[in-house]
Amino acid sequence: MPNDEVDQDETMNCGLGLRERERLYAGFRQLPEAMPPRVVWQRIEAQARAEGLVRHRRFPGSRFKWIAGAGLAATVVLAVFGLPRPATDTGEESFPTVPAYAEQNNALALTTLNALMVESQALEDDLRSLPSQPQLVRAGTAATIAGLEEQIAIIDYRLNDTSIRMSHEQMELYWRERVRLMNLLVQLRTAQAQRNAF
Amino acid sequence: MSKFTDIQIDPGIVRRAARGDIGAHEIIYRAYGTPVYSICLRFTRVPAHAEDLTQETFVEVIRSISGFRGDAPLGAWIRRIAVSKALMFLRSAWHRRGQSLDDDWEEATPQRAEAGAAGQADQGIDLDAALARLPAVSRAVIWLHDVEGFTHREIAALMGKTESFSKSQLSRAYQRLRPMLEGEAAAAGEAASAADAALGSC
């Protein structure tokens, strides 16, 4: 995949014809990617901390465990509503959309999924670091927060249900949606905390 | 073809990383760790070296991301760091062996490379093995040029060499790979002829 016309001419002069180059590029596209061992990130994190390059993670306070409780309760009540049902053992194929990024190769998809999981975890940390909900909240805000938590809980239920077999693309779709909802929740709770600070 | 530019990271994550948020850095690592490790492994062929270079690359990312202006995509910026680290490693390895970049062409045995390539003709392209048999510099140049899309000028700058050096390394790499590509084409042609003959006899 040379960058400019000059390079392409040079490539032709290097002794490879068009068909040979096409075969070569096709071969390059099929080469597998290699994932680094798990320990590599631990080494990076340890070195970054040792050099004082990063801030420490904010650890959760116990007062925010209500989120998990609310999510669990909502799961029981609302599991049957809301989200489309992915393919199951019965062969049901009702998932409505296949995202454009489903065309990506497996290694890239796995990378994206990993990134979404970590981002989701980081947002959980952010949420836990916020002060607890005030006693008096606006009804509209409370309802919106409750709605978001319910949707997140439903996604968690789907992702943790071992009887549901999901394709990689479906899992990515769920994780992407979870990150989107978590983002909204964090923004809403941050705004709420800022309002109460005054 | 490069994986680096296919991956998108939310600008908010980059801003958090620039403030030293380790969680944001982990997201960036999860996104780019595989392409970085892959390119380091492609250049060095030794997993332990690739791991070290991946670590060095991401520590450099953590160290320098506050200066990342966003003029180029994040993936291209990280790739440049990884490539720079990998080439620096190759250069240092040559220093240890008392060799220079220019000597590298003589490193691999041509007969071995060509015999291996010809042997693969009836099995389709085994490009991975053929690349492995190339000298390290030729392998790096063909990868940077054909897969990552670097120009000869950029490759020359990264290697501290001239554009002519990059072009000649690419040409030599093609020469080495050519028997394999021709063999594969011949095998495909023979298979098609055999299929035609079989259909004709029916």
XYZ file of C-alpha atoms in Angstrom:
400
model
C 0.000 0.000 0.000
C 2.493 2.625 -1.108
C 1.550 6.179 -0.365
C 2.060 7.984 -3.612
C 2.275 7.496 -7.336
C 6.039 7.842 -7.366
C 6.298 4.952 -4.941
C 3.955 2.846 -7.061
C 6.103 3.396 -10.135
C 9.161 2.481 -8.145
C 7.449 -0.623 -6.894
C 6.749 -1.669 -10.480
C 10.390 -1.117 -11.300
C 11.455 -3.226 -8.339
C 10.498 -6.310 -10.298
C 6.997 -7.078 -9.055
C 4.132 -6.961 -11.515
C 0.628 -5.844 -10.645
C -0.671 -9.379 -10.014
C 2.296 -10.269 -7.840
C 1.776 -7.122 -5.813
C -1.911 -7.922 -5.406
C -0.988 -11.376 -4.139
C 1.521 -9.848 -1.787
C -0.988 -7.362 -0.351
C -3.604 -10.102 -0.049
C -1.028 -12.115 1.893
C -0.284 -9.176 4.169
C -3.984 -8.741 4.895
C -4.258 -12.386 5.980
C -1.341 -12.319 8.373
C -2.540 -12.858 11.932
C -2.050 -10.317 14.685
C -0.516 -11.338 17.999
C -1.918 -10.301 21.362
C 0.586 -9.321 24.033
C 0.615 -11.451 27.201
C -1.505 -10.168 30.065
C 1.547 -9.365 32.153
C 2.668 -6.615 29.778
C 0.043 -4.131 30.973
C 0.902 -4.924 34.600
C 4.535 -4.102 33.843
C 3.560 -0.861 32.091
C 1.334 0.197 34.987
C 4.006 -0.664 37.553
C 6.650 1.335 35.698
C 4.337 4.308 35.173
C 3.504 4.359 38.896
C 7.151 3.972 39.868
C 8.034 6.967 37.707
C 5.094 8.965 39.087
C 3.537 9.360 35.636
C -0.049 8.509 36.600
C -2.625 9.241 39.253
C -3.907 6.441 41.460
C -7.267 4.917 40.700
C -10.182 6.220 42.687
C -11.514 3.350 44.735
C -15.185 2.861 45.354
C -16.922 3.968 48.534
C -19.346 1.592 50.140
C -22.174 4.122 50.025
C -22.504 3.631 46.273
C -23.300 -0.020 46.457
C -26.917 1.001 45.950
C -26.178 1.065 42.249
C -25.474 -2.634 42.183
C -28.516 -3.335 44.357
C -30.780 -1.237 42.201
C -29.416 -2.869 39.104
C -30.037 -6.344 40.459
C -33.570 -5.517 41.509
C -34.301 -3.944 38.176
C -32.976 -7.019 36.449
C -35.574 -9.218 38.097
C -38.448 -6.921 37.211
C -37.444 -5.689 33.811
C -35.457 -8.468 32.201
C -38.311 -9.237 29.862
C -38.560 -5.698 28.490
C -36.415 -3.290 26.610
C -33.602 -4.888 24.761
C -33.787 -7.102 21.696
C -33.145 -10.762 22.334
C -30.033 -12.226 20.766
C -29.855 -15.677 19.172
C -30.504 -18.518 21.621
C -30.132 -22.269 21.644
C -33.441 -22.544 19.814
C -31.878 -20.894 16.817
C -33.967 -17.750 17.196
C -32.462 -14.887 15.187
C -34.202 -11.744 16.302
C -31.322 -9.342 16.856
C -32.249 -6.431 14.644
C -29.049 -4.798 13.607
C -25.553 -5.799 12.645
C -23.233 -2.844 13.101
C -20.872 -1.710 10.386
C -17.899 -2.582 12.511
C -18.926 -6.259 12.374
C -16.822 -6.442 9.228
C -13.640 -5.951 11.220
C -11.437 -8.961 11.705
C -11.486 -10.979 14.904
C -8.342 -9.537 16.426
C -9.552 -5.999 15.953
C -13.010 -6.893 17.267
C -11.469 -8.462 20.351
C -9.378 -5.354 20.890
C -12.431 -3.142 20.607
C -14.372 -5.335 23.012
C -11.545 -5.192 25.536
C -11.397 -1.420 25.243
C -15.156 -1.139 25.791
C -14.989 -3.350 28.879
C -12.188 -1.299 30.390
C -13.930 1.968 29.542
C -17.077 0.664 31.177
C -15.082 -0.215 34.298
C -13.485 3.234 34.335
C -16.921 4.848 34.190
C -18.038 2.653 37.104
C -15.048 3.998 39.037
C -16.015 7.547 38.124
C -19.554 6.950 39.281
C -18.407 5.520 42.583
C -16.142 8.479 43.204
C -19.099 10.903 43.104
C -20.853 11.898 46.333
C -23.981 9.995 47.259
C -27.338 11.037 45.876
C -28.969 13.857 47.883
C -32.098 13.203 49.899
C -34.089 15.660 47.834
C -33.831 15.268 44.090
C -35.869 16.557 41.204
C -38.467 14.019 40.164
C -37.442 14.205 36.500
C -33.768 13.678 37.279
C -34.513 10.801 39.614
C -36.667 9.119 36.992
C -34.004 9.539 34.321
C -31.310 8.128 36.601
C -33.532 5.201 37.538
C -34.263 4.558 33.873
C -30.581 4.523 32.957
C -29.755 2.189 35.833
C -32.513 -0.147 34.762
C -31.250 -0.283 31.196
C -27.698 -0.924 32.393
C -28.950 -3.679 34.660
C -30.780 -5.324 31.767
C -27.633 -5.252 29.682
C -25.675 -6.797 32.561
C -28.282 -9.485 32.840
C -27.995 -10.288 29.157
C -24.210 -10.296 29.221
C -24.108 -12.576 32.267
C -26.797 -15.009 31.148
C -24.887 -18.124 30.110
C -27.943 -19.597 28.381
C -27.752 -16.870 25.733
C -25.201 -17.466 23.057
C -24.080 -14.184 21.584
C -21.902 -13.529 18.618
C -18.898 -11.275 19.025
C -20.712 -8.476 17.214
C -23.720 -8.742 19.514
C -21.505 -8.646 22.608
C -19.761 -5.585 21.247
C -23.119 -3.945 20.584
C -24.193 -4.565 24.180
C -20.910 -3.316 25.623
C -21.019 -0.241 23.409
C -24.538 0.497 24.622
C -23.456 -0.064 28.224
C -20.639 2.461 27.824
C -23.046 4.975 26.271
C -25.531 4.592 29.119
C -22.803 4.730 31.764
C -21.524 7.945 30.180
C -24.974 9.487 30.421
C -25.350 8.328 34.004
C -21.989 9.739 35.037
C -22.775 13.081 33.359
C -26.149 13.263 35.054
C -24.816 12.346 38.481
C -21.910 14.775 38.083
C -24.321 17.596 37.239
C -26.442 16.614 40.220
C -23.425 16.640 42.535
C -22.343 20.063 41.229
C -25.835 21.489 41.796
C -25.843 20.240 45.381
C -22.430 21.709 46.047
C -23.907 25.227 45.801
C -4.201 -2.155 5.738
C -2.707 -0.826 8.945
C -4.711 -1.664 12.055
C -3.544 1.448 13.855
C -5.697 3.830 11.886
C -8.814 1.632 12.083
C -9.129 2.029 15.839
C -11.002 5.023 17.202
C -10.551 6.361 20.713
C -12.897 8.895 22.265
C -11.167 12.299 22.605
C -12.428 12.394 26.203
C -10.353 9.313 26.969
C -7.279 10.990 25.484
C -7.888 14.085 27.629
C -8.208 11.912 30.728
C -5.015 10.097 29.793
C -3.251 13.429 29.399
C -4.235 14.230 33.001
C -2.531 11.016 34.114
C -5.649 8.878 34.537
C -4.377 5.290 34.598
C -7.820 3.939 33.675
C -7.793 5.980 30.463
C -4.297 4.730 29.688
C -5.473 1.175 30.139
C -8.254 1.807 27.607
C -5.677 3.092 25.131
C -3.485 0.080 25.804
C -6.384 -2.357 25.291
C -7.118 -0.669 21.969
C -3.581 -0.412 20.595
C -1.674 -3.090 22.523
C -2.226 -5.788 19.910
C -1.093 -3.776 16.857
C 1.901 -2.433 18.786
C 2.932 -5.883 19.986
C 2.350 -7.323 16.512
C 4.570 -4.797 14.770
C 7.295 -5.231 17.409
C 7.094 -9.001 17.005
C 7.160 -8.626 13.219
C 10.360 -6.602 13.437
C 12.218 -8.542 16.133
C 10.778 -12.088 15.732
C 11.352 -12.669 19.463
C 8.323 -12.490 21.804
C 10.390 -11.376 24.819
C 11.825 -8.456 22.822
C 8.372 -7.582 21.495
C 7.018 -7.508 25.059
C 9.819 -5.195 26.196
C 9.281 -2.900 23.223
C 5.527 -2.826 23.811
C 6.190 -1.822 27.406
C 8.645 0.883 26.336
C 6.178 2.177 23.748
C 3.291 2.556 26.169
C 5.395 4.030 28.943
C 6.493 6.596 26.348
C 2.835 7.163 25.451
C 2.020 7.763 29.119
C 5.011 10.070 29.459
C 4.287 12.123 26.327
C 0.535 12.116 25.800
C 0.119 15.491 27.491
C 2.054 16.887 24.521
C -0.136 15.102 21.964
C -1.905 17.860 20.038
C -4.233 15.678 17.993
C -2.877 16.959 14.656
C -2.487 13.342 13.547
C -4.694 10.422 14.629
C -3.741 8.902 17.979
C -3.067 5.552 16.288
C -0.555 7.086 13.889
C 1.195 8.804 16.793
C 1.421 5.572 18.814
C 2.578 3.657 15.742
C 5.398 6.120 15.170
C 6.572 5.652 18.768
C 6.424 1.851 18.429
C 8.271 1.857 15.098
C 10.895 4.208 16.455
C 11.461 1.985 19.508
C 11.625 -1.168 17.391
C 14.104 0.332 14.935
C 16.195 1.666 17.805
C 16.260 -1.834 19.234
C 17.367 -3.330 15.924
C 20.071 -0.720 15.638
C 21.361 -1.446 19.122
C 21.364 -5.180 18.438
C 23.503 -4.601 15.387
C 25.829 -2.449 17.423
C 26.277 -5.306 19.866
C 27.203 -7.604 17.013
C 29.518 -5.020 15.470
C 27.353 -4.745 12.366
C 25.742 -1.761 10.707
C 22.343 -1.401 9.051
C 24.011 -1.741 5.644
C 25.468 -5.150 6.498
C 22.098 -6.599 7.189
C 21.369 -7.590 3.633
C 23.938 -10.358 3.862
C 22.418 -11.707 7.046
C 20.083 -14.326 5.579
C 21.158 -17.134 3.333
C 19.533 -16.584 -0.068
C 19.458 -20.264 -0.970
C 17.573 -21.038 2.205
C 15.047 -18.303 1.614
C 14.410 -19.284 -1.986
C 14.252 -23.001 -1.229
C 11.721 -22.304 1.496
C 9.690 -20.101 -0.801
C 9.659 -22.672 -3.604
C 8.663 -25.371 -1.163
C 5.596 -23.382 -0.272
C 4.403 -23.090 -3.859
C 1.908 -25.923 -3.649
C 0.583 -24.789 -0.272
C -0.342 -21.213 -1.155
C 1.437 -18.176 0.211
C 3.245 -18.656 3.505
C 4.122 -15.023 3.722
C 4.783 -15.148 7.438
C 7.589 -17.664 6.956
C 8.931 -15.823 3.921
C 9.023 -12.541 5.859
C 10.784 -14.288 8.716
C 13.537 -15.321 6.349
C 14.136 -11.755 5.179
C 16.908 -9.748 6.822
C 15.543 -7.562 9.617
C 15.976 -4.263 7.780
C 14.369 -5.486 4.554
C 11.520 -6.907 6.585
C 11.058 -3.624 8.432
C 11.151 -1.607 5.209
C 8.655 -3.771 3.325
C 6.338 -3.753 6.328
C 6.532 -0.004 6.831
C 6.078 0.703 3.129
C 3.514 -1.868 2.039
C 1.484 -2.404 5.211
C 1.795 0.771 7.256
C 1.889 3.096 4.247
C 5.072 5.014 5.081
C 6.851 6.783 2.205
C 10.518 6.148 1.456
C 11.296 9.599 2.825
C 9.606 8.764 6.138
C 11.309 5.382 6.347
C 14.662 6.991 5.621
C 14.105 9.550 8.367
C 13.130 6.855 10.873
C 16.189 4.777 10.030
C 18.609 7.663 9.785
C 19.365 6.669 6.202
C 18.763 8.011 2.691
C 15.697 7.441 0.558
C 17.838 5.382 -1.807
C 18.633 3.039 1.062
C 14.937 2.503 1.728
C 14.206 1.929 -1.966
C 17.028 -0.552 -2.395
C 15.964 -2.475 0.716
C 12.412 -2.683 -0.632
C 13.662 -3.820 -4.006
C 15.785 -6.518 -2.415
C 12.867 -7.677 -0.295
C 10.724 -7.992 -3.410
C 13.485 -9.955 -5.122
C 13.519 -12.376 -2.223
C 9.753 -12.762 -2.173
C 9.344 -12.987 -5.927
C 10.033 -16.752 -6.278
C 7.348 -17.452 -3.729
C 4.828 -15.202 -5.467
C 5.637 -16.673 -8.876
C 5.480 -20.197 -7.480
C 2.104 -19.502 -5.981
C 0.841 -18.119 -9.287
C 2.186 -21.142 -11.176
C 0.581 -23.539 -8.708
C -2.728 -21.697 -9.038
C -2.447 -21.887 -12.839
C -1.682 -25.613 -12.751
C -4.609 -26.252 -10.429
C -6.923 -24.351 -12.772
C -5.629 -26.306 -15.790
C -6.109 -29.595 -13.956
C -9.649 -28.598 -13.057
C -10.367 -27.655 -16.676
C -8.954 -30.980 -17.881
C -11.057 -32.902 -15.368
C -14.189 -31.055 -16.431
C -13.309 -31.623 -20.104
C -13.023 -35.377 -19.595
C -16.474 -35.628 -18.062
